[in-house]
mmCIF file of C-alpha atoms and ligand atoms in Angstrom:
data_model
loop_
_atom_site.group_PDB
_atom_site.id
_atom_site.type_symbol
_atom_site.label_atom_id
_atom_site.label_comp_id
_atom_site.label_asym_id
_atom_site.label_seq_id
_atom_site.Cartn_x
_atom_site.Cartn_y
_atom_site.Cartn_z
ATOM 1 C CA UNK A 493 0.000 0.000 0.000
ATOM 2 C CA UNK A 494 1.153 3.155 -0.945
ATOM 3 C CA UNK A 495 1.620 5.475 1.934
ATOM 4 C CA UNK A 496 1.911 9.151 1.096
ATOM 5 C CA UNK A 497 3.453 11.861 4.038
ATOM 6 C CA UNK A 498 1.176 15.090 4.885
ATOM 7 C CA UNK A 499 2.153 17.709 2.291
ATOM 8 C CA UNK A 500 3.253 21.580 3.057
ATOM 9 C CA UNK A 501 2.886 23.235 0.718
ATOM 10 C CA UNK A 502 0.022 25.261 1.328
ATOM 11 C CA UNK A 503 0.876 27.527 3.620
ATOM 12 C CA UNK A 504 -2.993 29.109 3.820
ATOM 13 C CA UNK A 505 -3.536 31.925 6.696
ATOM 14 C CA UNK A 506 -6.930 31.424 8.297
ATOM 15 C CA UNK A 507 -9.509 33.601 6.743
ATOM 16 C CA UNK A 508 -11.036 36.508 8.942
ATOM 17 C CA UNK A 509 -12.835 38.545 6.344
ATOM 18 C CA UNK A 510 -14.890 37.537 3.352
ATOM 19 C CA UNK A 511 -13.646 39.286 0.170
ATOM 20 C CA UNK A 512 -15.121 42.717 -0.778
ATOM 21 C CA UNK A 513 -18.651 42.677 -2.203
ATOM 22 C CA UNK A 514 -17.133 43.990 -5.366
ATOM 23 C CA UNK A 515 -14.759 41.344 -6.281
ATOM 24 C CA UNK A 516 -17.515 39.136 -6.652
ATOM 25 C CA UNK A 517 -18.662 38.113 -9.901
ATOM 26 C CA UNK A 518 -22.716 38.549 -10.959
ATOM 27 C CA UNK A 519 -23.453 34.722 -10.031
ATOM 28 C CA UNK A 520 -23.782 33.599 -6.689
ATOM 29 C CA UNK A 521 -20.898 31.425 -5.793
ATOM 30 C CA UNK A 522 -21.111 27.952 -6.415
ATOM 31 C CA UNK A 523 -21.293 26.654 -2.686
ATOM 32 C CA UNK A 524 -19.229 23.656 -1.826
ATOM 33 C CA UNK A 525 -19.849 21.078 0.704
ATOM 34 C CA UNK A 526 -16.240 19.027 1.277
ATOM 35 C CA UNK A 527 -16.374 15.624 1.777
ATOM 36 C CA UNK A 528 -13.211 14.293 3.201
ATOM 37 C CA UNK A 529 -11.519 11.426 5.115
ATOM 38 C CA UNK A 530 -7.567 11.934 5.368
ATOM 39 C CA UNK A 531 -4.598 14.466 4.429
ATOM 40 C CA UNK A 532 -6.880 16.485 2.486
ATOM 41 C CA UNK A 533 -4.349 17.619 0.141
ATOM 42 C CA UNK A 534 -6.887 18.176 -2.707
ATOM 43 C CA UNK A 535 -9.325 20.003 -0.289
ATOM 44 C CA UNK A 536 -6.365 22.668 0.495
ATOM 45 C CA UNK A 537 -5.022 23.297 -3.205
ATOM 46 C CA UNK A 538 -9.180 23.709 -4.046
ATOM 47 C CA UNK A 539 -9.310 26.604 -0.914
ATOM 48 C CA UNK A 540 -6.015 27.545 -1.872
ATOM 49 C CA UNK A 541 -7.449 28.265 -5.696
ATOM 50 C CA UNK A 542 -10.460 29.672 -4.361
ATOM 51 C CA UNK A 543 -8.458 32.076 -1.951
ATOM 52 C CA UNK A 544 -6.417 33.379 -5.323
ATOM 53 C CA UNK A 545 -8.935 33.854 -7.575
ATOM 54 C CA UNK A 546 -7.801 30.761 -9.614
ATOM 55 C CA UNK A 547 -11.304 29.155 -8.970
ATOM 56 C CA UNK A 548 -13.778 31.968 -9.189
ATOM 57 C CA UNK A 549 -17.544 31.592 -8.731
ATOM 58 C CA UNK A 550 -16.975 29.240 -5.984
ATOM 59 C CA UNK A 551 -17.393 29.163 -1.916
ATOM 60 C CA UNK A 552 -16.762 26.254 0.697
ATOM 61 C CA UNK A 553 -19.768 26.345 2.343
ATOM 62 C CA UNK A 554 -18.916 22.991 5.024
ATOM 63 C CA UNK A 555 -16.144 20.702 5.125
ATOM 64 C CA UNK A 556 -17.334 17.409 6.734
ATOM 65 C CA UNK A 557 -15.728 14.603 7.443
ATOM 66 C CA UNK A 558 -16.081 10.998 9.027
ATOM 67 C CA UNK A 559 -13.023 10.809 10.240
ATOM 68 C CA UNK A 560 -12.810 12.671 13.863
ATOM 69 C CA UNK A 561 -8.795 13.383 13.498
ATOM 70 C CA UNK A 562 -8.345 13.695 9.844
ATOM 71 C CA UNK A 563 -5.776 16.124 9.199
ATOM 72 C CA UNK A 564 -7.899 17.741 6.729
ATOM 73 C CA UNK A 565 -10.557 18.552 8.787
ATOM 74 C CA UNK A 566 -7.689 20.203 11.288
ATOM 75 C CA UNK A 567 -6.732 22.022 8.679
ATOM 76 C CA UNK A 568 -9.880 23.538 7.495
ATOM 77 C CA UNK A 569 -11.012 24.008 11.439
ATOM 78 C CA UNK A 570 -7.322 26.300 11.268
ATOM 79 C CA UNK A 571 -8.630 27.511 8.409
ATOM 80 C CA UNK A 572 -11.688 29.349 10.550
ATOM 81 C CA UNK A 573 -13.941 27.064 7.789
ATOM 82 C CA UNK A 574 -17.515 25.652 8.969
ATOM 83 C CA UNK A 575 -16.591 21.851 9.658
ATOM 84 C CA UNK A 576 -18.473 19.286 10.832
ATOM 85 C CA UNK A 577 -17.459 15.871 11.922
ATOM 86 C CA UNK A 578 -20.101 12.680 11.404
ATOM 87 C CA UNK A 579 -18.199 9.317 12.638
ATOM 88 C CA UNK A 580 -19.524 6.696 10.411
ATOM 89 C CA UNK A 581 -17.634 3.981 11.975
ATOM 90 C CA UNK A 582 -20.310 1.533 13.353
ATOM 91 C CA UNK A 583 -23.020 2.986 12.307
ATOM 92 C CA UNK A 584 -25.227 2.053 8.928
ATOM 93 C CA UNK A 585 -24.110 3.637 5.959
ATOM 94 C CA UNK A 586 -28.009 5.006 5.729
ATOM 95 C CA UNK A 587 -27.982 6.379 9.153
ATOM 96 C CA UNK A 588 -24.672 8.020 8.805
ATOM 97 C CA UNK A 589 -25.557 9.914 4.958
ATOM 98 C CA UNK A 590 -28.809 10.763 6.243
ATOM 99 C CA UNK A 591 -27.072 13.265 9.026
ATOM 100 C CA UNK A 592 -23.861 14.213 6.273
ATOM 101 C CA UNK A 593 -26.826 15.019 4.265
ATOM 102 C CA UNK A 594 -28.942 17.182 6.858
ATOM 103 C CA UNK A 595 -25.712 19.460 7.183
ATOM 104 C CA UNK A 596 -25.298 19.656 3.758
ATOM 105 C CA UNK A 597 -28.594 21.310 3.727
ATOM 106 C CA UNK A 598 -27.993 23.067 6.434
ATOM 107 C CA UNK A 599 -25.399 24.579 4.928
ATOM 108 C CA UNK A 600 -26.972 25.369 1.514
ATOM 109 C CA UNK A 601 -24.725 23.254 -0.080
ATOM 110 C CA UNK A 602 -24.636 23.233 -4.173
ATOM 111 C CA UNK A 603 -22.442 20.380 -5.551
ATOM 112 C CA UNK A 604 -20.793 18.048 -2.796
ATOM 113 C CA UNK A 605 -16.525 17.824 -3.501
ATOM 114 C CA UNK A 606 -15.336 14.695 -2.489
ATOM 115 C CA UNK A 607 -11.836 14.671 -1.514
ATOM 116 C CA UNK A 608 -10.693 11.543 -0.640
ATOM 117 C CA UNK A 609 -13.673 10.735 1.275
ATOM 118 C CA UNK A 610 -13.161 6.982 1.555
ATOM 119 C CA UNK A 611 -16.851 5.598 1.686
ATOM 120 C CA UNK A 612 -19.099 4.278 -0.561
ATOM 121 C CA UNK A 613 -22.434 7.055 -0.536
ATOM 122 C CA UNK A 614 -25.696 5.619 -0.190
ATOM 123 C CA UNK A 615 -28.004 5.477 -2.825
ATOM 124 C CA UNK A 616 -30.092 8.293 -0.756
ATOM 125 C CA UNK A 617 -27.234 10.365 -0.978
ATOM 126 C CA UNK A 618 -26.640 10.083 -4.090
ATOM 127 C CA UNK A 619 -29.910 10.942 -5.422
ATOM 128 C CA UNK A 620 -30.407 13.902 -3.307
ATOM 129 C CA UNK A 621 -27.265 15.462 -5.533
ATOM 130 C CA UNK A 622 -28.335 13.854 -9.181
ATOM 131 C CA UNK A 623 -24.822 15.019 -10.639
ATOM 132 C CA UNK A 624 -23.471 17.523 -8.727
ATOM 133 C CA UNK A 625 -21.479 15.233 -7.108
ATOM 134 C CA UNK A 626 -17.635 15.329 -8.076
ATOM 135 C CA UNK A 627 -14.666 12.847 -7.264
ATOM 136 C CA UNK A 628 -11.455 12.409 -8.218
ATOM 137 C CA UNK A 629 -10.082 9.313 -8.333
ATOM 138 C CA UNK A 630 -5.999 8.940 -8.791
ATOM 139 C CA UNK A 631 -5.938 6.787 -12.310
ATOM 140 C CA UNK A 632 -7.335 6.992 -15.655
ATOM 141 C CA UNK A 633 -10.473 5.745 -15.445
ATOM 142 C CA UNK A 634 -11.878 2.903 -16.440
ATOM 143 C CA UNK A 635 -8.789 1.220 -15.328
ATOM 144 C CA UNK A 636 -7.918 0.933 -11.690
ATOM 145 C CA UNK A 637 -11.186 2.169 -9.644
ATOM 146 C CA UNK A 638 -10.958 1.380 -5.883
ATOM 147 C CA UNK A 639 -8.074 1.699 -3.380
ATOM 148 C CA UNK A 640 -4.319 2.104 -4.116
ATOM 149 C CA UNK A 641 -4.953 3.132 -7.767
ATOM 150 C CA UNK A 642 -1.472 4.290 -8.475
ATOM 151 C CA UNK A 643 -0.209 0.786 -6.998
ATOM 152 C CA UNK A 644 -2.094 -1.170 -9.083
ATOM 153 C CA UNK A 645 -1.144 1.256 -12.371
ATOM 154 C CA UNK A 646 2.552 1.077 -11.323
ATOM 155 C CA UNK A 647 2.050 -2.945 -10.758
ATOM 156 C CA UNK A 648 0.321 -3.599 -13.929
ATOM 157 C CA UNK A 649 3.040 -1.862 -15.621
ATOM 158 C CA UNK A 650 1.274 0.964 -17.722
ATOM 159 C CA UNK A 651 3.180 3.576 -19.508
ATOM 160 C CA UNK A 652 0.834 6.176 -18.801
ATOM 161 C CA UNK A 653 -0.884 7.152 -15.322
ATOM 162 C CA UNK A 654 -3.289 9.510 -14.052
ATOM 163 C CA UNK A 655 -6.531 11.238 -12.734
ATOM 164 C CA UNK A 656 -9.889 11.725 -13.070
ATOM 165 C CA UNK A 657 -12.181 13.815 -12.492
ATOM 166 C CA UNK A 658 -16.044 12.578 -12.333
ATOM 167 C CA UNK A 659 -19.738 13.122 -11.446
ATOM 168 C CA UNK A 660 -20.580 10.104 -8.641
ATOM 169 C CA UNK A 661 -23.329 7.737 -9.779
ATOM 170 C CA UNK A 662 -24.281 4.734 -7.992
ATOM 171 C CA UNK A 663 -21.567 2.604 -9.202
ATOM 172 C CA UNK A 664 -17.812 2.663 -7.124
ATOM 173 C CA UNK A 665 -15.468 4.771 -9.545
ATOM 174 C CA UNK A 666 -18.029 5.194 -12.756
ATOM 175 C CA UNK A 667 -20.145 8.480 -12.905
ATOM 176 C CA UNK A 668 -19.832 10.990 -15.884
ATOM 177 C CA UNK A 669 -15.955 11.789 -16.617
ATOM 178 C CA UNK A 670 -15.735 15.725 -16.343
ATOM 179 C CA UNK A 671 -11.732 16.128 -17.323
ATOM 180 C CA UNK A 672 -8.581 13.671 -17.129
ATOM 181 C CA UNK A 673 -5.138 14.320 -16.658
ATOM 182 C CA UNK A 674 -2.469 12.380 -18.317
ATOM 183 C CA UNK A 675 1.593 11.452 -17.223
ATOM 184 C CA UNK A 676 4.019 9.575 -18.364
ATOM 185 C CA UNK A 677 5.292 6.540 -15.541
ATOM 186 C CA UNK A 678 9.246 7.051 -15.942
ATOM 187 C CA UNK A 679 11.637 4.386 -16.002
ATOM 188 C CA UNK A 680 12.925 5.232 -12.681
ATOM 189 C CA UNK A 681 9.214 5.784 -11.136
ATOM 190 C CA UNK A 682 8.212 3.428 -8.046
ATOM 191 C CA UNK A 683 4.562 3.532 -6.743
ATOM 192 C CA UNK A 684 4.999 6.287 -4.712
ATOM 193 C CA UNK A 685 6.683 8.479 -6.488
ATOM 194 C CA UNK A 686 4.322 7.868 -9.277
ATOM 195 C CA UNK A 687 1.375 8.429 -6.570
ATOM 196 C CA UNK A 688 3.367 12.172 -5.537
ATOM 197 C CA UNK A 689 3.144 12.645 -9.139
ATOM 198 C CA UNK A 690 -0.110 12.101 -9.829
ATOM 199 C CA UNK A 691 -0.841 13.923 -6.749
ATOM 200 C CA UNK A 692 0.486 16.979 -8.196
ATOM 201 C CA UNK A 693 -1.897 16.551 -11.049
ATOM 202 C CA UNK A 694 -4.701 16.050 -8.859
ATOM 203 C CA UNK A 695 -4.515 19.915 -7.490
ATOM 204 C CA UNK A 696 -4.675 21.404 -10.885
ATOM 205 C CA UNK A 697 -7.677 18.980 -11.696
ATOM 206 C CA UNK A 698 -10.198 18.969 -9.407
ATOM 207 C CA UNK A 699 -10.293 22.761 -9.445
ATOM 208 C CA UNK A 700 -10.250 22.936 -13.274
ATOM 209 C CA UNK A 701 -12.995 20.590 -13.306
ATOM 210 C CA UNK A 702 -14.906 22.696 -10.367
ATOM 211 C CA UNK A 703 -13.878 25.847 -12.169
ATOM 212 C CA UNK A 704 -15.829 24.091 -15.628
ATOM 213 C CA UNK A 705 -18.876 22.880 -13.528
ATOM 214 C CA UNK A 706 -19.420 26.491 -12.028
ATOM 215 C CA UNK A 707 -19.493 27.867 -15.175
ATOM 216 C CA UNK A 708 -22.887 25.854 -16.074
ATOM 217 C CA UNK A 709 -21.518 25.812 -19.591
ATOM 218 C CA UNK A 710 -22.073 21.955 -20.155
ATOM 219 C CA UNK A 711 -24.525 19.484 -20.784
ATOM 220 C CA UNK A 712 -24.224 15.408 -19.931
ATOM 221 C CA UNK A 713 -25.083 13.439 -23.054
ATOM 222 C CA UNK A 714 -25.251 9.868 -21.805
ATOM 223 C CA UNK A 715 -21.913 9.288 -20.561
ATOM 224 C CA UNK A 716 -20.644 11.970 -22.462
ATOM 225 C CA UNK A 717 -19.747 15.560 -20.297
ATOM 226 C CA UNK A 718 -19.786 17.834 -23.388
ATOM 227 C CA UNK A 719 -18.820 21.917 -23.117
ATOM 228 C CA UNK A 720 -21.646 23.919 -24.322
ATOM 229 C CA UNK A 721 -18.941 26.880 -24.837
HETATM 230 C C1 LIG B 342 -6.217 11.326 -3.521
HETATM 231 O O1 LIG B 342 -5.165 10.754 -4.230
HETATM 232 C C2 LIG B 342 -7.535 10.974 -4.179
HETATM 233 O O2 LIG B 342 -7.475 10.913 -5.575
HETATM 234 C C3 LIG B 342 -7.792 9.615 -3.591
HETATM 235 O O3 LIG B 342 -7.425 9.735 -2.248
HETATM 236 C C4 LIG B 342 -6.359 10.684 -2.152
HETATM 237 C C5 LIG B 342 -6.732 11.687 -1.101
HETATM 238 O O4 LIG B 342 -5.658 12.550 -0.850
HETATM 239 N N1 LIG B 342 -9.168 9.229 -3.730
HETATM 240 C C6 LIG B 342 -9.548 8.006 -4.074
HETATM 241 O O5 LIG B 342 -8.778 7.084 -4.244
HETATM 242 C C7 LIG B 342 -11.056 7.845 -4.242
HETATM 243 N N2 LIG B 342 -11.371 6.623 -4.923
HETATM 244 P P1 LIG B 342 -5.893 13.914 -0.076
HETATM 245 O O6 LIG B 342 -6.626 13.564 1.216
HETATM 246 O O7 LIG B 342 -4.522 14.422 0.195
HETATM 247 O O8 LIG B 342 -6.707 14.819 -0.947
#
């Protein structure tokens, strides 16, 4: 198993002040519910985007997670961000998604980010967010769903690696592609530097694909995400 080290660099200052009314564009921001379980890597380099400007049009409304200690939820609680912890462990997957849900709502929530949020969502959950539910997943997808993706691309021995970015359906890994992002594996690659690599990859992409969702400029043709501009 491929075990990756907190990251550092982004060095985000909490955030005291919301920015002036006038730097705000004509839409309301897209508001984003986090979903996460772990490091939360891609959660900081999506506030990190939104905090620039790089990802306009776009707010985190809640970060939740169902892990009590996940560094990522430390991180956004540093981050003054709304959090909210839900332990799932023991309880039925139904019981649990019904109260993630019920903040969600709470907190006005839009499309629901998950970043490395490692459990399966109800079917309840699921339909209460009919594709405006994003994932990213580290590998090209089809190939690899489920855990350790960049172990099992480095182990199979492909060429190329990757991540994708996708609308969640009821299936584990499957939904509507939004955007993919392609590297080569080098010759002197082992899983985990592969997995750093992709990484890397992973916090241009999700907010790309966020950025392109926001925008409402797309329509989903049966498993096709097509760009309407
Ligand atoms: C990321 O590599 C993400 O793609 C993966 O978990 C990692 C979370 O890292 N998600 C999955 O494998 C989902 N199937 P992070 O907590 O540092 O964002």
């Amino acid at each position: 198993m491929t075990r990756l080290q907190p990251l550092k660099e982004f060095p985000l200052e909490p955030q005291h002040n919301p920015p002036p009314p006038g730097a705000r564009s004509a839409r309301p921001p897209l508001r984003l519910g986090i979903l996460l379980s772990g490091r939360g890597s891609n959660f900081l380099a999506i506030a990190k985007n939104i905090r620039s400007g790089a990802l306009p049009n776009a707010e985190i409304a809640i970060v939740l997670s169902n892990i009590a200690d996940a560094p990522g939820i430390l991180a956004a609680q540093q981050l003054n961000l709304p959090t909210k912890i839900h332990v799932s462990k023991g309880r039925p997957r139904a019981d649990h998604d019904r109260d993630m849900l019920a903040t969600l709502r709470e907190h006005k929530v839009d499309y629901v980010i998950l970043a490395g949020y490692m459990r399966l969502l109800s079917p309840e959950f699921i339909h209460a967010f009919p594709n405006r539910i994003l994932n990213i997943h580290p590998s090209l997808l089809p190939a690899f769903p489920g855990l350790d993706a960049q172990t099992q691309a480095f182990e199979y021995g492909v060429k190329v690696a990757g991540c994708t970015v996708h609308f969640v359906d009821e299936h584990l890994d499957h939904g509507v592609i939004i955007l993919q992002r392609v590297i080569p594996v080098l010759e002197t690659d082992d899983a985990h530097s592969l997995a750093l690599r992709i990484l890397a990859e992973e916090h241009q992409a999700y907010s790309e694909a966020i950025g392109r969702v926001a925008s409402g400029q797309y329509e989903i043709q049966g498993r096709r995400y097509v760009r309407t501009s």
